[in-house]
mmCIF file of C-alpha atoms and ligand atoms in Angstrom:
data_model
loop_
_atom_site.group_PDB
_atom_site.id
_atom_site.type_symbol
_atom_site.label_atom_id
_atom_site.label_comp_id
_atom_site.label_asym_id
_atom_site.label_seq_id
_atom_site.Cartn_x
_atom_site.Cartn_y
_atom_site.Cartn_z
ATOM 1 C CA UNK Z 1190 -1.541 34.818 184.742
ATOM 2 C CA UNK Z 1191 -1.894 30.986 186.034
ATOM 3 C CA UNK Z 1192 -0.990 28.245 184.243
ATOM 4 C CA UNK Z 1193 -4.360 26.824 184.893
ATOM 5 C CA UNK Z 1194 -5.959 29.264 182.288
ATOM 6 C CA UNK Z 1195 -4.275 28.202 179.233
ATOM 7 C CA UNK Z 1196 -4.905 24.735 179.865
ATOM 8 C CA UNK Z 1197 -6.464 22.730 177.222
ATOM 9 C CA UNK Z 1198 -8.784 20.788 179.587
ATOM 10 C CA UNK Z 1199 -10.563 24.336 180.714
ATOM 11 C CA UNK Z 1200 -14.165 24.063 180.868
ATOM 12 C CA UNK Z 1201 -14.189 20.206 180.049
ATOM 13 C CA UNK Z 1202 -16.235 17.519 182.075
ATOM 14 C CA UNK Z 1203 -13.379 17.118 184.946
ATOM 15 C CA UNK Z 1204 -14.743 13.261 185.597
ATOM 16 C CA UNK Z 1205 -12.597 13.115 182.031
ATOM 17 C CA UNK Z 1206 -9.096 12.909 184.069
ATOM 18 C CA UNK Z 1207 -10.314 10.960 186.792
ATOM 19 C CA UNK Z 1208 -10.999 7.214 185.197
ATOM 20 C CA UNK Z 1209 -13.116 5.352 187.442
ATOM 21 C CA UNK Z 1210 -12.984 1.631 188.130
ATOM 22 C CA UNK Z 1211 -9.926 -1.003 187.777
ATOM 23 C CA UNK Z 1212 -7.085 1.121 185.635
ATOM 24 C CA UNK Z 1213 -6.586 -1.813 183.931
ATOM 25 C CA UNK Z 1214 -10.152 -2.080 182.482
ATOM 26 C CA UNK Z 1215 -10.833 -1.316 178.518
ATOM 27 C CA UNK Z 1216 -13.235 1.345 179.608
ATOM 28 C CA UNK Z 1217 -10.446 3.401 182.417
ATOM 29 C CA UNK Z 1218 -7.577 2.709 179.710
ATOM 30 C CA UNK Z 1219 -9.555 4.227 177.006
ATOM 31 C CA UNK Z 1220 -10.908 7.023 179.300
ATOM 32 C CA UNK Z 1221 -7.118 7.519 180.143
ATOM 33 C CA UNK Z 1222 -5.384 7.748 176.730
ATOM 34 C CA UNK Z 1223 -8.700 10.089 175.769
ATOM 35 C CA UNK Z 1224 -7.652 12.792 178.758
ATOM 36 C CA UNK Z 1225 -3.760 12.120 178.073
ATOM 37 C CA UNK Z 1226 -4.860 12.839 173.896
ATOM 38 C CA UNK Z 1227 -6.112 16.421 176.027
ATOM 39 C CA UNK Z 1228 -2.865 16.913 177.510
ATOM 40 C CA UNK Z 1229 -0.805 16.147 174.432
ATOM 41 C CA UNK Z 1230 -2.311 19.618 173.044
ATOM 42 C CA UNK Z 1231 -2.453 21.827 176.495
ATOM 43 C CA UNK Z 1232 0.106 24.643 176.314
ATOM 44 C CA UNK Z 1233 0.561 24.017 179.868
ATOM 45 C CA UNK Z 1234 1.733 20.648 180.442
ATOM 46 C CA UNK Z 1235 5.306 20.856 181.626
ATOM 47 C CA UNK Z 1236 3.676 23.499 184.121
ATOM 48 C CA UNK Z 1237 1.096 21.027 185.106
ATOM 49 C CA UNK Z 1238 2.957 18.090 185.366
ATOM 50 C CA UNK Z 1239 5.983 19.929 187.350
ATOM 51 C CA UNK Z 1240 2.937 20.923 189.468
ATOM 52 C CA UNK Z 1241 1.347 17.490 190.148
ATOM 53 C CA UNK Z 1242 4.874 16.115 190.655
ATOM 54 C CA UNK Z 1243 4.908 18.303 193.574
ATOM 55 C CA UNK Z 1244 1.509 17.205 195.062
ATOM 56 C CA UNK Z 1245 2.623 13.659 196.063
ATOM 57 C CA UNK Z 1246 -1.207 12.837 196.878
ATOM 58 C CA UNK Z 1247 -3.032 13.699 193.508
ATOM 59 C CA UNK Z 1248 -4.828 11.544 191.789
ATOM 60 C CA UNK Z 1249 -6.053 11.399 188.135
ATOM 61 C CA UNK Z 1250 -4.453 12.426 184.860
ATOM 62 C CA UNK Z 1251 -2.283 15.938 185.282
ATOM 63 C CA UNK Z 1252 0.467 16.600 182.584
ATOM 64 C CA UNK Z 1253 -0.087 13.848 180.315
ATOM 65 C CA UNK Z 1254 0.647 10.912 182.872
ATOM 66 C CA UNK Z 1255 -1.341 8.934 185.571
ATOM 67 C CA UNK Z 1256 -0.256 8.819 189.273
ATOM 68 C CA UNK Z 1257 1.339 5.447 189.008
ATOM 69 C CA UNK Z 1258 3.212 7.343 186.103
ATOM 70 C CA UNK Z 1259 4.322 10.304 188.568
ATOM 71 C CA UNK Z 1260 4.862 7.773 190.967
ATOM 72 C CA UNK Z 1261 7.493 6.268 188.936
ATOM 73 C CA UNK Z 1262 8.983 9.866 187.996
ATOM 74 C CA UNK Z 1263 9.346 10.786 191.313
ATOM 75 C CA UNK Z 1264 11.437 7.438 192.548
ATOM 76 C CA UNK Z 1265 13.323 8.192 189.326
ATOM 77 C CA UNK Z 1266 14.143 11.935 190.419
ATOM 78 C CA UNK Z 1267 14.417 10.701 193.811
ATOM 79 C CA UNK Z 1268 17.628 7.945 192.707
ATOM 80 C CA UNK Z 1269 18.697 10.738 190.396
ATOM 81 C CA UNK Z 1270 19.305 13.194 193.389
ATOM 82 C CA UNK Z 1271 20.924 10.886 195.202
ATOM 83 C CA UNK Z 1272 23.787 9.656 192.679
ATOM 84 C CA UNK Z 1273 23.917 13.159 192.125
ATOM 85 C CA UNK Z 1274 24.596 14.141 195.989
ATOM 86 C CA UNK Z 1275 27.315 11.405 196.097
ATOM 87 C CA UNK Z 1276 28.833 12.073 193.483
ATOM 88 C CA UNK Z 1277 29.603 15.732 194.778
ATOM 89 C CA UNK Z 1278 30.262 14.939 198.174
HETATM 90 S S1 SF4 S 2361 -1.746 18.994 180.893
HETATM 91 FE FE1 SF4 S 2361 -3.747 17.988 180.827
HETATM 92 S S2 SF4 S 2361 -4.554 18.063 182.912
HETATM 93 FE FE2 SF4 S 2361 -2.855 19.518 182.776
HETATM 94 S S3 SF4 S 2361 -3.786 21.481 182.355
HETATM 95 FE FE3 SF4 S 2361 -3.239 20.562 180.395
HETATM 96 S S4 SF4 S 2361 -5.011 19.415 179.662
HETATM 97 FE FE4 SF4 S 2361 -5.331 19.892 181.840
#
């Protein structure tokens, strides 16, 4: 079965996890921590999030975080791989 079918988000409006406007406005923050409230009950997030960590160019809210959010993961991963890799080598 896909991960995508337990999701809690299933059959919602999908304009929900993709604020429009400035992400800094009242109205996008709001919409945000509304869709991120959706992902905070999905059975699915770690699934979701692992997958939108892997699709550098997605936008929107996917596993409880915003792209600037899995932006900021991924550099963090990214340092963490590399003081890993020297640190074995
Ligand atoms: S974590 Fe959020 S965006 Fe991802 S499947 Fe669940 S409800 Fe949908």
């Amino acid at each position: 079965m896909d991960w995508r079918e337990l999701s809690s988000c299933r059959g919602m409006d999908p304009e929900l996890f993709f604020p429009i406007g400035a992400s800094s406005s009242v109205a996008a923050l709001d919409q945000i921590d509304e869709a991120k409230a959706v992902c905070h009950t999905c059975p699915v997030m770690p699934e979701c999030l692992g997958w939108a960590l892997n699709v550098a160019a997605v936008e929107g809210i996917w596993g409880g975080t915003t792209d600037a959010e899995r932006r900021a993961l991924r550099r963090r991963r990214a340092r963490g791989d590399r003081a890993e890799a020297s640190t074995s080598a």
